[in-house]
Short mmCIF file of C-alpha atoms and ligand atoms in Angstrom, two decimals:
data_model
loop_
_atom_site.label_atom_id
_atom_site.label_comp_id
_atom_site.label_asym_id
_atom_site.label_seq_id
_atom_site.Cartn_x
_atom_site.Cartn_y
_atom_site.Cartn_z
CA UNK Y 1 109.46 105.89 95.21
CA UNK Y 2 106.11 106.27 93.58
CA UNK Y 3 103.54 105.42 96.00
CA UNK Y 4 101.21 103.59 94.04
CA UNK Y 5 103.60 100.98 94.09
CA UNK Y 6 102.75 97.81 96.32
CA UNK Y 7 103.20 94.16 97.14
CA UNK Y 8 101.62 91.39 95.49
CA UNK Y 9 98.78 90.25 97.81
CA UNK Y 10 99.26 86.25 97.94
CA UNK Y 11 95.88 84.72 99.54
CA UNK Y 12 95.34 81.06 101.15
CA UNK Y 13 92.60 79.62 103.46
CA UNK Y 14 95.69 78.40 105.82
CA UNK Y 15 99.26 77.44 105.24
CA UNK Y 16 98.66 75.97 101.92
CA UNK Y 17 99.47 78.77 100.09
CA UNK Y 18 102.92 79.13 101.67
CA UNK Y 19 104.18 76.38 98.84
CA UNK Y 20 103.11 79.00 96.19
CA UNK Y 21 104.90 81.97 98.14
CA UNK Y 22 107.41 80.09 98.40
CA UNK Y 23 108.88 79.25 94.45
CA UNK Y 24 107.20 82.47 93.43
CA UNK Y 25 109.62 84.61 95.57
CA UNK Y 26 112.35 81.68 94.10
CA UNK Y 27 111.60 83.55 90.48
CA UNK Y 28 110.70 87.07 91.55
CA UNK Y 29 112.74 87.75 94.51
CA UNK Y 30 113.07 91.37 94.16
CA UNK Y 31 109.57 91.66 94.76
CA UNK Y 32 106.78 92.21 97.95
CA UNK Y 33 104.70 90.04 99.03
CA UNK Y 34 101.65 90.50 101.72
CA UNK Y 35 100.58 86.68 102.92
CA UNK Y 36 97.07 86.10 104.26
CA UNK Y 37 96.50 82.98 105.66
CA UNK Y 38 92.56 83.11 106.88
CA UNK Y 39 93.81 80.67 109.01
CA UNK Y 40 90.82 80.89 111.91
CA UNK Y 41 88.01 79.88 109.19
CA UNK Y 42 90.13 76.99 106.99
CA UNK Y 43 89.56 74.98 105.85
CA UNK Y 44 87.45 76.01 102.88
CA UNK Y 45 87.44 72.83 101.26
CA UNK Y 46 84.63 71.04 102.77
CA UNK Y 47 82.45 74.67 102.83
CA UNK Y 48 79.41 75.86 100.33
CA UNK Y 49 80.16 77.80 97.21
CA UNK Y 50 79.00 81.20 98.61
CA UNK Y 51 80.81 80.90 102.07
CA UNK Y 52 84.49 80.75 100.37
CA UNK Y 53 83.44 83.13 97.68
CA UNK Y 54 82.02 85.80 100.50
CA UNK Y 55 85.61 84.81 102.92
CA UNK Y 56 87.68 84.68 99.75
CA UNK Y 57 86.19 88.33 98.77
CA UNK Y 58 86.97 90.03 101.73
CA UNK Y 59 90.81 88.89 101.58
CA UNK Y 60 90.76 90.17 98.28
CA UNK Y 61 89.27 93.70 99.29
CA UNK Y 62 91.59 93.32 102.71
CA UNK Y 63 94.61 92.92 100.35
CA UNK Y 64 93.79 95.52 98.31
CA UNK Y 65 93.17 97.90 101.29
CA UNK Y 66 97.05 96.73 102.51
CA UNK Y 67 97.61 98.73 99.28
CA UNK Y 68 98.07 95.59 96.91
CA UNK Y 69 97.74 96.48 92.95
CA UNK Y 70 97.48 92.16 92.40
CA UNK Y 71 96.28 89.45 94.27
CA UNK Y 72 96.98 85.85 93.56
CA UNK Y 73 94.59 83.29 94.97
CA UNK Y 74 97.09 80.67 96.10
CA UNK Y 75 94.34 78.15 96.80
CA UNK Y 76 92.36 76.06 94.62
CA UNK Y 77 89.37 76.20 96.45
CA UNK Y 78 88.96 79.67 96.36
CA UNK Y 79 90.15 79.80 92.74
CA UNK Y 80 87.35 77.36 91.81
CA UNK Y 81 84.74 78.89 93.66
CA UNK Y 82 85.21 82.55 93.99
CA UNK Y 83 88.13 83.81 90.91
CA UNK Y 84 85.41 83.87 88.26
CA UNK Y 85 82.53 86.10 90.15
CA UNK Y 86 85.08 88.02 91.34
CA UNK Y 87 86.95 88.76 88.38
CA UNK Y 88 83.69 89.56 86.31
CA UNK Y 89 81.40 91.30 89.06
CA UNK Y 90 83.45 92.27 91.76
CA UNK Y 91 86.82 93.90 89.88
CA UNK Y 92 84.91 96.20 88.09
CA UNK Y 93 83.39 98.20 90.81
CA UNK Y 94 85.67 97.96 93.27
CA UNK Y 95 88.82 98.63 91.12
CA UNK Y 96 89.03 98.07 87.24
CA UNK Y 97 92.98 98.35 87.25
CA UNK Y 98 93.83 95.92 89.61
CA UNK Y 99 93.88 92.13 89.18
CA UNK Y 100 93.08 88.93 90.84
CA UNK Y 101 94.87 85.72 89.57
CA UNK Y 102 94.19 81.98 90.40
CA UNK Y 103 96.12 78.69 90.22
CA UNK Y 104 93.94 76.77 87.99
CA UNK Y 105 94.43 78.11 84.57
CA UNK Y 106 98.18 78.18 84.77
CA UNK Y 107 98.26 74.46 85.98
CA UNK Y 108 95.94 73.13 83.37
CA UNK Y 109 97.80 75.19 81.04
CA UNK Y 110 101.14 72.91 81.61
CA UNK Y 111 99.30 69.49 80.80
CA UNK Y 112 100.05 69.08 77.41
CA UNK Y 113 103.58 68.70 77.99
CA UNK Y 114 103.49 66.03 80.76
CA UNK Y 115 100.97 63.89 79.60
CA UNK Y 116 100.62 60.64 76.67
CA UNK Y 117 97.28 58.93 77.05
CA UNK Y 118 95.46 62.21 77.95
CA UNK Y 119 93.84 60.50 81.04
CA UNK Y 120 94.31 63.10 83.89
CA UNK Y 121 93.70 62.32 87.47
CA UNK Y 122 92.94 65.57 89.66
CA UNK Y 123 93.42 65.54 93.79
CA UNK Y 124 91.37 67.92 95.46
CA UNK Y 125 89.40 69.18 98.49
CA UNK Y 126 85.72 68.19 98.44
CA UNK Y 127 84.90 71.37 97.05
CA UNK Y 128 87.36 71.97 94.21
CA UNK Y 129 86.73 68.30 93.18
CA UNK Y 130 82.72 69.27 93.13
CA UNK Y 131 82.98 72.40 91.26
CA UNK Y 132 84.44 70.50 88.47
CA UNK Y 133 86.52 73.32 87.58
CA UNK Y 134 89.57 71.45 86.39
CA UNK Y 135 87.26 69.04 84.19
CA UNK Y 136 85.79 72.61 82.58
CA UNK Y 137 89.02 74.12 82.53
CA UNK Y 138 90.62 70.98 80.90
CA UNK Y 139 88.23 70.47 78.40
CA UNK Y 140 88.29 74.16 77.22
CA UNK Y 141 91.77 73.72 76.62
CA UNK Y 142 92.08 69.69 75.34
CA UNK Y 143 88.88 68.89 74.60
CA UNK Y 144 89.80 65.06 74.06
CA UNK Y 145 91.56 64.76 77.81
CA UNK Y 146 89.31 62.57 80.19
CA UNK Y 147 89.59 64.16 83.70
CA UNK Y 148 89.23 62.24 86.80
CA UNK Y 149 88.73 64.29 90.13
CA UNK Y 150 89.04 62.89 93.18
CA UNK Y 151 88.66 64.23 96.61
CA UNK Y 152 90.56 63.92 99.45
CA UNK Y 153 88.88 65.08 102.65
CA UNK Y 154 91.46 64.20 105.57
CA UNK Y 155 94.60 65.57 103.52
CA UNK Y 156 94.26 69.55 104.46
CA UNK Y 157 93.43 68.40 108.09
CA UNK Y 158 96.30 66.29 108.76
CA UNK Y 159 98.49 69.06 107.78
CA UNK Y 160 96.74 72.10 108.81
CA UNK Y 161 97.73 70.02 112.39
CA UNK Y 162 101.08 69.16 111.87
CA UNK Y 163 100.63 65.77 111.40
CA UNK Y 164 102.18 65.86 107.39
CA UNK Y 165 104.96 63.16 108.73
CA UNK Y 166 103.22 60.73 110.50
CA UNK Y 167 102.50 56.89 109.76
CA UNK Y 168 98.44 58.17 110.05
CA UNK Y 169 99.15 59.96 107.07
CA UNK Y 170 100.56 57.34 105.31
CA UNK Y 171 97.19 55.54 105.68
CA UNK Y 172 94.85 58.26 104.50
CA UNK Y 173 97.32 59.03 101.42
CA UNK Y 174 97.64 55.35 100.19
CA UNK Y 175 94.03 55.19 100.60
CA UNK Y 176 93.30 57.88 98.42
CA UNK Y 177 96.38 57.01 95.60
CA UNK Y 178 94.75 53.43 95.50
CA UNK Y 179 91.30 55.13 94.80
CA UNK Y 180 91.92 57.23 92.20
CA UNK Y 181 94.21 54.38 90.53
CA UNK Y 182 90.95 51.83 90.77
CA UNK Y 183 88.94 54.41 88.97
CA UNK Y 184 90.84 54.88 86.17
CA UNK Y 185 94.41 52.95 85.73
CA UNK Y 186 95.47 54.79 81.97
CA UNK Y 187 96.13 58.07 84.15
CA UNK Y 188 99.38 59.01 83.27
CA UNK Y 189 99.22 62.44 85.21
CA UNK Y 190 98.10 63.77 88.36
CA UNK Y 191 97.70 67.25 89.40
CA UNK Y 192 98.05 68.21 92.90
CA UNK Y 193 95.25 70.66 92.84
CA UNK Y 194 95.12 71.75 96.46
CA UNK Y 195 98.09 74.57 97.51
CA UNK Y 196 98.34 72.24 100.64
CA UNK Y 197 99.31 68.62 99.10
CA UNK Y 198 103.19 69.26 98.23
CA UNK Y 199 103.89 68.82 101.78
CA UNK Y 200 102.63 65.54 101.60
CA UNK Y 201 104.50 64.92 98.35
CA UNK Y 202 107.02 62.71 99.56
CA UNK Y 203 104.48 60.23 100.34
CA UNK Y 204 101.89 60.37 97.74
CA UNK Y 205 105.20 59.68 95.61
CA UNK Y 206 105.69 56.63 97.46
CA UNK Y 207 102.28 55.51 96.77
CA UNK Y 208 101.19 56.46 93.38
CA UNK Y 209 103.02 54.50 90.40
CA UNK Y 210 106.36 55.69 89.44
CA UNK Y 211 105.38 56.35 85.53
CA UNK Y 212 102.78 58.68 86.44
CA UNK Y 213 104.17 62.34 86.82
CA UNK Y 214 102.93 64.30 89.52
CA UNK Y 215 102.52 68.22 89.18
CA UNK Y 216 103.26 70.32 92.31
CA UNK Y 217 101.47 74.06 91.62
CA UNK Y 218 104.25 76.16 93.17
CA UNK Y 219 106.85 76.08 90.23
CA UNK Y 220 104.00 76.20 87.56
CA UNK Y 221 102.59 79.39 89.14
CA UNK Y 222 105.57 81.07 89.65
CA UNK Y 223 106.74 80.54 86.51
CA UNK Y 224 103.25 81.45 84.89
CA UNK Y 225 103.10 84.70 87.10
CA UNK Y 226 106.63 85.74 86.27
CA UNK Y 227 105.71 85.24 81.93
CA UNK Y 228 102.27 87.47 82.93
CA UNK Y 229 104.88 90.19 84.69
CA UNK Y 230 106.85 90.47 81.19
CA UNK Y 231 103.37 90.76 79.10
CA UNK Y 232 101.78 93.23 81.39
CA UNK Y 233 104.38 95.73 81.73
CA UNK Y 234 101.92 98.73 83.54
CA UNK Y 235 101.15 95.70 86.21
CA UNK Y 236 105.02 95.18 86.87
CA UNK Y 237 105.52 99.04 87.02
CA UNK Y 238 102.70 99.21 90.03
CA UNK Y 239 104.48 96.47 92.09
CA UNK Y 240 107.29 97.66 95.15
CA UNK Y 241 110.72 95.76 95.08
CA UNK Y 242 112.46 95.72 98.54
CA UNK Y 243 112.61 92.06 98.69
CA UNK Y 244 110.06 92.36 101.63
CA UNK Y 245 107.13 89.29 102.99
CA UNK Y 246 104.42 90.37 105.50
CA UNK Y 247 102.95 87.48 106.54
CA UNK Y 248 99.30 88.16 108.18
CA UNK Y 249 97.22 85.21 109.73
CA UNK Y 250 93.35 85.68 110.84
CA UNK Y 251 94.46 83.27 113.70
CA UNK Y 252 96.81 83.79 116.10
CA UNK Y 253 99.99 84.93 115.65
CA UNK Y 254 102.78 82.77 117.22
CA UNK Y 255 100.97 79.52 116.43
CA UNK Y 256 101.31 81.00 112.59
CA UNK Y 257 104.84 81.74 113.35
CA UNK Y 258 105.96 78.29 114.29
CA UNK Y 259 103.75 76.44 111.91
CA UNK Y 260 104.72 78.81 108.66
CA UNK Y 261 108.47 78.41 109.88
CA UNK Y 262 108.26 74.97 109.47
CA UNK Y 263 107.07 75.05 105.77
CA UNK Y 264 109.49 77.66 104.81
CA UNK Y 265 112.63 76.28 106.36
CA UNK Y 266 113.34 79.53 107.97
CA UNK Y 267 111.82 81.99 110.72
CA UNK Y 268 109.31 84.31 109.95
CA UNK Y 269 106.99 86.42 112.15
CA UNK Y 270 102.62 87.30 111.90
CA UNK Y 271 101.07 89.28 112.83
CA UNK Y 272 96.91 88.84 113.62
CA UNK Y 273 94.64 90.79 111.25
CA UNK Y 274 90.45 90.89 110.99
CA UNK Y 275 88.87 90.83 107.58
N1 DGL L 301 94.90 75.20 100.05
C1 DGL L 301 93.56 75.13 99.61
C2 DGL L 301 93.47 74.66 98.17
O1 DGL L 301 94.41 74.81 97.41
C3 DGL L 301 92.56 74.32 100.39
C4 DGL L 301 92.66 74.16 101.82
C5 DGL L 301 91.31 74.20 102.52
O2 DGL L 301 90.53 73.26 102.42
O3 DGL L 301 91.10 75.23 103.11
O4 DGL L 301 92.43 74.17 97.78
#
């Protein structure tokens, strides 16, 4: 085997990113995948602009370390805050040939084929939803689209502690789905724009309006990631295929374990790492 080959590096503040793992190993299962949950500082959504850019950094150089030739930033907040510097200052020196990839882009990208009235309504953490990265991103792309972020602080919380199911969800989701309906009711499309909110899809379905469509990231990215794969041949001829996942957690391990298990509907094992 040539031994430049390596895994794909797949990077989340927590467990979040797990829903991206998860459908892009549905469409390239061949391939190998390093997780990283930085589990022991999440969540990033509620911290400043150069905290997740200098955590989401030294995942990136971690991953690449572990021997990674492309890293995907399964997390919004890190895509908003820390993809750009890091593609344009960071890549360069450190290694021109490898790449980082985020989940923005490819999501906006899909908009024009779910939406009528152009009115797009964006849930986020605090800081995605204040680096106004979608409404930049969307208006690059459809410049008449009106954009409507809106955060949603306790959402990465409940489910960072297991509490996804509960009725005390319920309350903080139909809270939020009521909000972002009151400021603007021609939204026809909302984009789940944190990695973390498709485990709480079954009940933001049940409380935003049935005509508006609701994009989960994890299909979108996969299938985005698997198109950029066929394009970028020398990329795909870099990365190992033994159908392999190490998951790696900056928490502990066996809380990881149990947790991840959970979201993936099967067993899988950590291990503890330091950035
Ligand atoms: N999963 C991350 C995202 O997509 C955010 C979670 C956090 O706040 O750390 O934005």
């Amino acid at each position: 085997m040539n031994n430049k080959q390596g895994p794909i590096g797949i990077f989340d503040s927590g467990y979040g990113g797990l829903t991206i793992l998860d459908e892009i190993r549905k469409s390239l299962p061949q391939h190998d995948y390093i997780y990283l949950g930085d589990n022991a500082r999440a969540p990033y959504g509620t911290r400043s602009f150069d905290i997740v850019y200098r955590f989401t950094l030294e995942a990136v150089r971690y991953l690449f370390d572990r021997g990674c030739p492309l890293v995907i930033l399964a997390c919004n907040t890190a895509s908003a805050k820390a993809l750009r510097t890091i593609q344009q200052h960071d890549l360069p020196a450190i290694d021109p040939t490898r790449r980082v990839l985020g989940v923005i882009r490819p999501t906006v990208e899909q908009l024009g084929r779910h939406t009528k009235t152009g009115h797009i309504g964006v849930f986020g953490t605090p800081g995605t939803i204040q680096s106004e990265s979608y409404d930049m991103e969307i208006a690059k792309l459809y410049p008449g689209f009106k954009t409507v972020g809106h955060a949603c602080p306790m959402w990465v919380p409940l489910i960072e502690n297991g509490e996804a199911s509960s009725l005390g969800a319920d309350y903080f989701v139909k809270q939020e789905a009521d909000r972002i309906i009151d400021k603007d009711d021609n939204i026809d499309t909302i984009i789940l724009g944190c990695t973390h909110y498709p485990l709480l899809y079954t009940k933001i379905r049940k409380y935003i309006p049935e005509h508006i469509s609701l994009l989960k990231q994890g299909e979108i990215v996969a299938s985005s990631l698997a198109d950029y794969l066929k394009r970028h041949t020398a990329m795909e001829a870099r990365l190992s295929h033994n159908a392999h996942t190490t998951y790696l957690t900056t928490e502990n391990a066996s809380k990881f374990s149990t947790m991840a298990s959970l979201f993936l509907n099967h067993d899988i094992e950590a291990t503890t790492v330091e950035l």
